[in-house]
Short mmCIF file of C-alpha atoms in Angstrom, two decimals:
data_model
loop_
_atom_site.label_atom_id
_atom_site.label_comp_id
_atom_site.label_asym_id
_atom_site.label_seq_id
_atom_site.Cartn_x
_atom_site.Cartn_y
_atom_site.Cartn_z
CA MET A 1 -33.58 -7.98 0.02
CA GLN A 2 -32.69 -10.03 3.46
CA GLN A 3 -32.10 -13.27 1.15
CA SER A 4 -29.60 -10.95 -1.16
CA LEU A 5 -27.72 -9.63 1.69
CA ILE A 6 -27.68 -13.07 3.40
CA HIS A 7 -26.06 -14.12 -0.25
CA PHE A 8 -23.72 -11.37 0.27
CA LEU A 9 -22.52 -11.88 3.65
CA LYS A 10 -21.80 -15.64 2.88
CA LYS A 11 -19.99 -14.86 -0.70
CA TYR A 12 -17.75 -12.64 0.90
CA LYS A 13 -17.17 -15.10 3.74
CA PHE A 14 -17.87 -12.34 6.29
CA GLU A 15 -18.10 -13.92 10.07
CA HIS A 16 -20.82 -14.14 12.16
CA GLY A 17 -20.04 -12.25 15.51
CA LYS A 18 -17.39 -9.95 13.60
CA PRO A 19 -17.42 -6.43 14.83
CA PHE A 20 -18.44 -3.79 11.98
CA VAL A 21 -19.90 -0.19 11.54
CA VAL A 22 -22.32 0.97 9.23
CA GLY A 23 -22.38 4.37 7.57
CA VAL A 24 -25.43 5.72 8.34
CA SER A 25 -26.54 9.26 6.78
CA GLY A 26 -30.40 9.08 7.69
CA GLY A 27 -31.28 9.07 3.77
CA ALA A 28 -33.30 6.03 2.38
CA ASP A 29 -30.60 4.09 1.69
CA SER A 30 -28.66 3.88 4.62
CA MET A 31 -31.87 3.61 6.81
CA VAL A 32 -32.79 0.65 4.44
CA LEU A 33 -29.28 -0.86 5.13
CA TRP A 34 -29.61 -0.29 8.68
CA HIS A 35 -33.22 -1.98 8.59
CA LEU A 36 -32.11 -4.99 7.08
CA LEU A 37 -29.30 -5.21 8.77
CA HIS A 38 -31.20 -5.09 12.17
CA GLN A 39 -33.77 -7.62 10.92
CA LEU A 40 -30.97 -9.68 10.71
CA LYS A 41 -29.01 -8.89 13.62
CA PRO A 42 -30.48 -11.94 15.87
CA VAL A 43 -30.77 -14.32 13.25
CA LEU A 44 -26.87 -14.00 11.94
CA LYS A 45 -25.63 -12.67 15.18
CA LEU A 46 -24.51 -9.48 13.49
CA ASN A 47 -22.50 -7.24 15.61
CA TYR A 48 -22.42 -3.68 14.46
CA GLU A 49 -22.32 0.10 15.45
CA ILE A 50 -23.87 3.22 13.58
CA ILE A 51 -21.71 5.75 12.61
CA HIS A 52 -22.80 9.29 11.45
CA PHE A 53 -21.01 12.06 10.26
CA ASN A 54 -22.17 15.73 10.64
CA PHE A 55 -20.30 18.09 8.50
CA HIS A 56 -22.89 20.83 9.16
CA LEU A 57 -22.98 22.11 5.63
CA ARG A 58 -26.60 22.20 5.51
CA GLY A 59 -27.45 24.17 9.07
CA ASP A 60 -31.00 23.08 10.77
CA GLU A 61 -31.17 20.20 8.11
CA SER A 62 -27.75 18.62 9.52
CA ASN A 63 -28.73 18.98 13.06
CA ARG A 64 -32.14 17.10 11.98
CA ASP A 65 -30.30 14.39 10.32
CA GLU A 66 -28.20 13.66 13.45
CA ALA A 67 -31.53 13.75 15.44
CA HIS A 68 -33.06 11.27 13.29
CA VAL A 69 -30.11 8.82 13.46
CA ARG A 70 -29.73 9.22 17.38
CA ASN A 71 -34.06 8.37 17.39
CA MET A 72 -33.47 5.49 15.31
CA ALA A 73 -30.74 4.30 17.42
CA ASP A 74 -32.40 4.88 20.43
CA PHE A 75 -35.66 2.72 19.19
CA PHE A 76 -33.39 -0.25 17.29
CA LYS A 77 -31.37 -0.30 20.84
CA ASP A 78 -28.01 -0.17 18.31
CA LYS A 79 -24.62 1.43 19.25
CA LEU A 80 -24.26 4.77 17.55
CA THR A 81 -21.50 7.24 17.20
CA VAL A 82 -21.74 10.56 16.11
CA VAL A 83 -18.82 12.38 14.11
CA ASP A 84 -18.91 16.11 14.47
CA SER A 85 -16.61 17.46 11.57
CA PRO A 86 -17.79 20.85 10.72
CA LEU A 87 -16.74 21.85 6.94
CA LYS A 88 -16.65 24.86 5.33
CA LYS A 89 -18.95 25.24 2.02
CA GLY A 90 -16.57 25.67 -1.06
CA SER A 91 -14.99 23.78 -4.22
CA SER A 92 -14.45 19.88 -3.62
CA VAL A 93 -16.71 19.55 -0.62
CA GLN A 94 -17.53 16.19 -1.39
CA GLU A 95 -14.39 14.92 -1.87
CA ARG A 96 -13.19 16.29 1.32
CA ALA A 97 -16.07 15.06 3.35
CA ARG A 98 -15.14 11.63 1.83
CA GLU A 99 -11.57 11.87 3.05
CA VAL A 100 -12.82 12.81 6.46
CA ARG A 101 -14.93 9.67 6.43
CA LEU A 102 -11.85 7.27 5.02
CA ALA A 103 -9.54 9.40 7.45
CA TYR A 104 -11.86 8.14 10.23
CA PHE A 105 -12.17 4.79 9.67
CA SER A 106 -8.82 4.53 8.91
CA LYS A 107 -7.54 5.96 12.37
CA LYS A 108 -10.68 3.63 14.30
CA PHE A 109 -8.93 0.54 12.60
CA SER A 110 -5.02 1.07 12.61
CA GLN A 111 -4.65 -1.36 15.30
CA GLN A 112 -6.30 -3.76 13.26
CA LYS A 113 -5.93 -5.40 9.64
CA ASP A 114 -9.68 -6.64 9.18
CA GLY A 115 -11.58 -3.50 9.93
CA ALA A 116 -15.11 -3.91 8.24
CA VAL A 117 -17.21 -0.78 7.23
CA PHE A 118 -20.84 -1.00 5.29
CA LEU A 119 -22.07 1.38 2.90
CA ALA A 120 -25.43 1.79 0.93
CA HIS A 121 -24.12 2.33 -2.68
CA HIS A 122 -26.15 1.30 -4.99
CA GLN A 123 -26.42 0.42 -8.75
CA ASP A 124 -27.65 4.12 -9.49
CA ASP A 125 -24.60 5.30 -7.80
CA GLN A 126 -22.77 3.04 -9.87
CA LEU A 127 -24.36 4.55 -13.18
CA GLU A 128 -23.23 7.83 -11.81
CA THR A 129 -19.78 6.74 -11.10
CA TYR A 130 -19.46 5.15 -14.59
CA THR A 131 -20.88 8.04 -16.49
CA ILE A 132 -18.54 10.41 -14.41
CA ARG A 133 -15.34 8.59 -15.13
CA GLN A 134 -16.48 8.16 -18.58
CA GLN A 135 -16.82 11.64 -19.30
CA ARG A 136 -13.10 12.16 -17.85
CA GLY A 137 -11.54 9.89 -19.94
CA ALA A 138 -10.55 7.23 -17.05
CA GLY A 139 -9.21 4.21 -18.51
CA GLU A 140 -10.70 0.48 -17.82
CA ARG A 141 -9.53 0.34 -14.15
CA GLY A 142 -11.54 3.64 -13.51
CA LEU A 143 -14.43 2.33 -15.58
CA ALA A 144 -14.54 -0.64 -12.93
CA CYS A 145 -16.16 1.78 -10.55
CA MET A 146 -17.16 0.69 -7.10
CA TRP A 147 -16.39 -3.13 -6.25
CA PRO A 148 -18.58 -4.74 -3.63
CA VAL A 149 -15.58 -5.16 -1.48
CA THR A 150 -13.05 -2.24 -1.48
CA PHE A 151 -9.71 -3.04 0.44
CA TYR A 152 -7.66 -0.25 2.09
CA ASN A 153 -4.59 -0.72 4.39
CA HIS A 154 -6.62 -1.53 8.12
CA PHE A 155 -10.16 -1.82 6.56
CA SER A 156 -12.50 -2.60 3.87
CA ILE A 157 -15.77 -1.25 2.74
CA TYR A 158 -18.81 -3.52 1.80
CA ARG A 159 -21.56 -2.62 -0.53
CA PRO A 160 -24.16 -5.18 -0.24
CA LEU A 161 -26.85 -2.79 -2.12
CA LEU A 162 -24.66 -2.54 -5.45
CA ASN A 163 -27.00 -4.69 -7.22
CA PHE A 164 -30.33 -3.00 -6.22
CA SER A 165 -31.53 0.08 -8.21
CA ARG A 166 -32.34 3.69 -6.45
CA LYS A 167 -36.04 2.21 -6.93
CA LYS A 168 -36.11 -1.16 -5.42
CA ILE A 169 -34.55 0.20 -2.40
CA ARG A 170 -37.32 3.05 -2.01
CA THR A 171 -39.79 0.49 -2.91
CA TYR A 172 -38.35 -1.78 0.22
CA GLY A 173 -38.39 1.12 2.66
CA SER A 174 -42.32 1.93 1.74
CA ALA A 175 -43.00 -1.71 2.34
CA HIS A 176 -41.11 -1.75 5.68
CA HIS A 177 -42.56 1.48 7.04
CA VAL A 178 -38.53 2.77 6.74
CA LEU A 179 -38.46 6.22 8.22
CA PHE A 180 -35.76 8.53 6.62
CA VAL A 181 -34.84 12.01 5.95
CA GLU A 182 -34.35 14.18 2.63
CA ASP A 183 -31.12 15.81 1.79
CA SER A 184 -32.25 18.84 0.16
CA SER A 185 -28.69 19.05 -1.70
CA ASN A 186 -29.17 16.29 -3.67
CA ALA A 187 -31.66 18.17 -5.73
CA THR A 188 -29.44 21.39 -6.51
CA ALA A 189 -27.37 21.33 -9.73
CA ALA A 190 -24.41 22.75 -7.72
CA TYR A 191 -22.65 19.26 -8.00
CA LEU A 192 -21.34 17.61 -10.84
CA ARG A 193 -23.22 14.08 -9.43
CA ASN A 194 -26.92 15.72 -9.12
CA ARG A 195 -26.61 17.22 -12.34
CA VAL A 196 -25.50 13.59 -13.62
CA ARG A 197 -27.77 11.68 -11.87
CA HIS A 198 -30.89 14.17 -13.21
CA GLN A 199 -30.11 14.84 -16.06
CA VAL A 200 -28.22 11.99 -17.93
CA VAL A 201 -28.99 8.86 -15.78
CA GLY A 202 -32.45 9.98 -14.95
CA SER A 203 -33.30 9.76 -18.76
CA MET A 204 -31.37 6.58 -19.43
CA SER A 205 -33.52 3.42 -20.75
CA SER A 206 -33.23 0.17 -19.18
CA ILE A 207 -31.24 -1.32 -22.21
CA GLU A 208 -28.83 1.90 -21.90
CA LYS A 209 -28.20 0.99 -18.02
CA LYS A 210 -27.63 -2.71 -18.61
CA LYS A 211 -25.17 -2.11 -21.61
CA ILE A 212 -23.23 0.49 -18.50
CA LEU A 213 -23.73 -2.47 -16.00
CA HIS A 214 -22.35 -5.16 -18.08
CA ALA A 215 -19.22 -2.56 -19.42
CA ILE A 216 -18.51 -2.36 -15.76
CA LYS A 217 -19.03 -6.02 -15.31
CA THR A 218 -16.36 -6.40 -17.95
CA ALA A 219 -13.97 -3.74 -16.60
CA GLN A 220 -14.10 -5.72 -13.17
CA LYS A 221 -13.28 -9.14 -14.55
CA ASN A 222 -10.35 -7.61 -16.86
CA GLU A 223 -9.15 -5.79 -13.36
CA GLN A 224 -9.30 -9.21 -11.20
CA THR A 225 -7.23 -10.76 -14.26
CA ILE A 226 -4.69 -7.79 -13.91
CA ARG A 227 -4.62 -8.31 -9.76
CA LYS A 228 -4.06 -12.15 -10.13
CA LYS A 229 -1.31 -11.61 -13.03
CA THR A 230 0.34 -8.94 -10.32
CA ASP A 231 0.37 -11.19 -7.27
CA GLN A 232 1.65 -14.02 -9.62
CA PHE A 233 4.50 -11.68 -10.55
CA LEU A 234 5.69 -10.21 -7.26
CA LYS A 235 5.04 -13.01 -4.77
CA ASN A 236 6.51 -10.46 -2.10
CA LYS A 237 9.48 -9.83 -4.33
CA ASN A 238 10.73 -5.77 -3.98
CA ILE A 239 13.59 -6.09 -6.63
CA ILE A 240 12.47 -6.35 -9.48
CA SER A 241 13.79 -8.17 -12.93
CA LYS A 242 13.73 -5.64 -15.63
CA ILE A 243 13.39 -8.50 -18.10
CA ASN A 244 10.74 -10.20 -16.35
CA PHE A 245 9.04 -7.06 -15.91
CA PHE A 246 8.28 -5.95 -19.76
CA ARG A 247 7.66 -9.50 -20.74
CA GLN A 248 4.26 -8.53 -19.18
CA ASN A 249 1.39 -6.60 -21.05
CA GLN A 250 1.42 -2.70 -19.89
CA ALA A 251 -1.92 -3.10 -18.22
CA VAL A 252 -0.06 -5.47 -15.64
CA ARG A 253 3.28 -3.58 -15.67
CA PHE A 254 1.28 -0.55 -14.58
CA SER A 255 -0.51 -2.90 -11.85
CA ILE A 256 2.89 -3.97 -10.97
CA ILE A 257 4.43 -0.48 -9.94
CA ARG A 258 1.39 0.87 -8.74
CA ARG A 259 1.52 -2.28 -6.10
CA LEU A 260 5.12 -1.50 -5.40
CA ILE A 261 4.20 2.07 -4.75
CA ALA A 262 1.12 1.05 -2.40
CA ASN A 263 3.60 -1.35 -0.48
CA MET A 264 5.81 1.64 0.34
CA ASN A 265 2.81 3.70 1.77
CA GLU A 266 3.02 6.33 -0.75
CA LYS A 267 0.01 8.06 -0.77
CA ARG A 268 0.62 10.14 -4.29
CA GLU A 269 -1.50 8.28 -7.07
CA LEU A 270 0.17 6.72 -9.88
CA SER A 271 -0.74 8.55 -13.46
CA GLN A 272 -0.43 7.35 -16.87
CA LYS A 273 2.02 10.33 -17.04
CA ASN A 274 3.98 9.28 -14.19
CA TYR A 275 4.27 5.46 -15.31
CA LEU A 276 5.49 6.71 -18.85
CA GLN A 277 8.40 8.08 -17.16
CA ILE A 278 9.04 5.49 -15.03
CA GLU A 279 9.00 3.28 -18.24
CA LYS A 280 11.52 5.19 -19.73
CA VAL A 281 13.59 5.44 -16.59
CA LEU A 282 13.71 1.60 -16.62
CA LYS A 283 14.69 1.55 -20.26
CA ALA A 284 17.44 3.32 -19.78
CA SER A 285 21.20 1.53 -19.50
CA ARG A 286 22.66 3.64 -16.98
CA SER A 287 21.78 3.59 -13.29
CA VAL A 288 19.11 5.99 -12.60
CA ALA A 289 17.55 7.37 -9.25
CA MET A 290 14.30 8.95 -9.79
CA PRO A 291 12.18 10.77 -7.12
CA PHE A 292 8.20 9.81 -6.97
CA GLY A 293 6.66 11.49 -4.06
CA SER A 294 8.16 10.32 -0.59
CA LEU A 295 10.12 7.52 -2.79
CA LEU A 296 12.99 6.99 -5.15
CA LEU A 297 13.42 4.38 -8.18
CA LEU A 298 16.43 3.11 -8.23
CA SER A 299 17.01 1.40 -11.49
CA GLU A 300 20.29 -0.58 -11.53
CA GLY A 301 21.42 -2.96 -14.25
CA LYS A 302 19.03 -5.40 -14.73
CA THR A 303 16.72 -4.65 -11.61
CA PHE A 304 14.92 -1.92 -10.05
CA TYR A 305 13.25 -1.24 -6.97
CA PHE A 306 11.70 1.45 -4.88
CA VAL A 307 13.02 2.87 -1.36
CA THR A 308 12.09 5.89 0.32
CA GLN A 309 13.92 8.70 0.47
CA LYS A 310 14.49 9.45 3.82
CA SER A 311 16.32 5.76 3.75
CA PHE A 312 18.06 6.82 0.85
CA CYS A 313 19.49 9.85 2.47
CA LYS A 314 20.52 8.07 5.99
CA LYS A 315 24.03 7.66 6.95
CA GLY A 316 23.85 4.15 8.00
CA PRO A 317 24.00 2.41 11.31
CA GLU A 318 25.53 3.45 14.61
CA PRO A 319 29.03 1.92 14.94
CA ALA A 320 29.07 -1.45 16.32
CA VAL A 321 31.85 -2.87 18.66
CA LEU A 322 33.15 -6.49 17.91
CA PRO A 323 34.89 -7.52 20.83
CA GLY A 324 36.28 -11.07 19.43
CA LEU A 325 35.03 -13.88 16.94
CA GLY A 326 31.64 -14.95 16.37
CA CYS A 327 28.46 -14.20 14.76
CA TYR A 328 27.05 -10.41 14.79
CA GLU A 329 24.01 -9.05 13.40
CA ASN A 330 26.07 -7.65 9.89
CA ILE A 331 29.03 -10.19 10.05
CA GLU A 332 30.54 -13.52 10.78
CA LEU A 333 34.30 -13.33 12.24
CA PHE A 334 36.40 -16.72 12.37
CA GLU A 335 39.92 -17.74 12.40
CA LYS A 336 40.91 -20.65 10.50
CA LYS A 337 44.19 -22.14 8.65
CA VAL A 338 43.68 -21.41 4.80
CA VAL A 339 44.99 -23.69 2.03
CA ARG A 340 43.39 -21.88 -0.54
CA LEU A 341 40.69 -18.72 -0.97
CA SER A 342 36.86 -18.52 -1.59
CA PRO A 343 35.57 -15.73 -3.78
CA HIS A 344 32.25 -15.61 -0.89
CA SER A 345 34.79 -14.63 1.72
CA LEU A 346 37.37 -12.00 2.67
CA TYR A 347 40.70 -13.12 4.38
CA LEU A 348 43.02 -11.18 6.75
CA ASP A 349 46.26 -11.94 8.16
CA ALA A 350 45.34 -12.96 11.99
CA GLN A 351 48.74 -11.75 12.75
CA LYS A 352 48.04 -7.70 11.88
CA VAL A 353 44.60 -7.62 13.35
CA SER A 354 43.64 -7.13 16.90
CA PHE A 355 40.71 -6.76 18.91
CA PRO A 356 38.08 -5.26 19.42
CA LEU A 357 37.01 -4.18 15.71
CA ILE A 358 34.37 -1.56 14.45
CA LEU A 359 31.96 -1.98 12.14
CA LYS A 360 30.39 1.16 10.54
CA PRO A 361 29.77 3.00 7.04
CA TRP A 362 32.78 4.22 5.68
CA GLN A 363 33.25 8.30 5.28
CA PRO A 364 33.16 10.60 2.23
CA GLY A 365 36.91 11.10 1.30
CA GLU A 366 38.40 7.91 2.43
CA ARG A 367 41.00 6.14 1.12
CA PHE A 368 42.25 2.45 1.17
CA ILE A 369 44.44 0.37 -0.61
CA PRO A 370 42.85 -2.51 -2.91
CA TYR A 371 43.96 -6.01 -2.65
CA GLY A 372 46.39 -6.45 -5.37
CA ARG A 373 47.10 -2.58 -5.89
CA ARG A 374 50.20 -0.66 -4.30
CA ASN A 375 48.59 2.94 -4.22
CA PRO A 376 45.23 4.13 -2.11
CA GLN A 377 42.44 5.11 -3.75
CA LYS A 378 39.10 6.84 -2.48
CA ILE A 379 36.67 4.34 -1.61
CA LYS A 380 33.88 6.17 -3.16
CA ASP A 381 35.66 5.94 -6.77
CA TYR A 382 36.60 1.96 -5.89
CA LEU A 383 32.89 1.23 -5.32
CA ALA A 384 31.75 3.35 -8.66
CA LYS A 385 34.13 1.34 -10.81
CA LYS A 386 33.05 -1.64 -9.12
CA GLY A 387 29.23 -0.59 -10.89
CA PHE A 388 28.11 0.55 -7.38
CA SER A 389 24.83 2.85 -7.68
CA ALA A 390 24.80 5.60 -5.07
CA PHE A 391 22.48 3.97 -2.77
CA GLN A 392 24.60 0.60 -2.75
CA LYS A 393 27.42 2.62 -2.00
CA GLN A 394 26.00 3.80 1.44
CA LYS A 395 24.67 0.12 2.49
CA VAL A 396 28.74 -0.77 2.06
CA LEU A 397 30.15 -1.07 5.67
CA ALA A 398 33.86 -0.71 6.44
CA LEU A 399 35.72 -2.77 9.35
CA TYR A 400 38.00 -1.12 11.10
CA GLY A 401 41.01 -2.47 13.82
CA ALA A 402 41.70 -1.27 17.53
CA ASP A 403 44.09 0.91 16.02
CA SER A 404 41.25 2.52 13.69
CA LYS A 405 42.92 1.93 10.52
CA LEU A 406 40.29 0.40 7.84
CA LEU A 407 41.01 -3.09 7.29
CA ALA A 408 38.08 -4.30 4.95
CA LEU A 409 34.91 -3.09 3.08
CA VAL A 410 32.43 -5.50 4.16
CA GLY A 411 31.68 -8.28 1.08
CA VAL A 412 33.61 -6.48 -1.17
CA GLU A 413 37.44 -6.02 -0.59
CA ILE A 414 40.21 -6.07 1.81
CA ASP A 415 43.22 -3.22 2.46
CA ALA A 416 46.00 -4.83 0.56
CA ARG A 417 48.35 -4.12 3.93
CA TYR A 418 46.19 -6.40 5.81
CA ALA A 419 46.26 -9.27 3.30
CA LEU A 420 47.51 -12.81 3.93
CA PRO A 421 51.31 -13.09 3.00
CA LYS A 422 51.18 -16.27 1.68
CA LEU A 423 49.44 -19.82 1.72
CA PRO A 424 48.97 -21.96 3.66
CA GLY A 425 48.57 -19.10 6.34
CA LYS A 426 46.26 -18.34 9.48
CA ALA A 427 43.42 -15.89 8.42
CA LEU A 428 41.09 -14.03 10.28
CA ILE A 429 37.84 -14.74 7.89
CA VAL A 430 35.47 -11.75 7.25
CA LYS A 431 31.94 -12.86 6.07
CA LYS A 432 28.19 -11.14 5.68
CA ASN A 433 26.21 -12.38 8.26
CA GLU A 434 24.43 -15.60 7.09
CA CYS A 435 24.48 -17.38 10.62
CA SER A 436 21.20 -17.52 12.69
CA PRO A 437 19.86 -15.70 15.90
CA ARG A 438 21.05 -18.52 18.23
CA GLN A 439 24.93 -18.44 16.92
CA ARG A 440 25.29 -14.59 17.17
CA GLY A 441 27.71 -12.76 19.56
CA ASN A 442 26.66 -10.12 22.52
#
């Protein structure tokens, strides 16, 4: 088993000396993992800390487990942290305990991106997980079960014993006199996993187990292919082409949506029902804003993307005072004699504009006279006719003169009253900012 652990560390490129934590309950599986790591500690220069959670669910027995782990930490001279986190008995207590553990690790590694947690999940745990998920109607992604390495935001979980059966782990423990404690709750039929362990997996033949393990490997291989295609498709993109999106198969499309949601730190899981609703929205011809947890899916024309509802409802940046010509955070201003107009810039009559200028979000109900028109029009209506979505409207900034009169909607249109009377002429040219930070004005 030691050689297998060494091979595991090499395969997943685990650096020698990198600090990591080991979850130890005191039971046979975690104590064997601890023993293996302790044996290899001087050889591989392992730098680990033991973590034990006491949920106080079994009274004196929980305290006995903690005492055993403390005694072994003293014996091995290994660093130990005991997390005292009492839980109330009741429904979903195992899931609640899991959430506490994940929350602890997430907080512990919040200041780094490569935290590592070693856990003693093994082959029989994998068989139990597969059986439970299959009974619940899980898809292929769910039937991939536990991976040797699972990545979270700030840490990864490593499972070096996943290829070993419970029997092999116990055999190693007996041969090396590994001391452990028995959890009496493992014998009760109150928990689904225990019932599956004793009544289903316990009665499986070796052939049946091999078939399930092969099915898990196949599911993981297919899931890896989907993840690779998702990576290739996204390449750090946030705004997605609908045409390219629907060229992918449904499994990849589901993965793309799931990844986009995860990238926005949304905790709500994407169900198949949610996904089908999203596909329906994306196939609609009109612009749609669909809420999903704390996010909004914005489907606009040929593209779609997610934003937080908080940012969508935000009024916009604080007003910025532009004292003169130069390059600012959102806008570039310069004067030039122009002979012809470019569609990439806005041209104001320099004789009619005086500094300082104000750059800020336009206000509801505000009007201006679009270039080429004679009558005032509500900015909101003008942008809607131009095809701007509700979200895009909020991102449009307005430029005001020293007299607080609206001069232009940056990147969109000028007010006709400040247009150049004729060409050639001296113009104040307004462009969306494309200059480097060193060129920017104060």
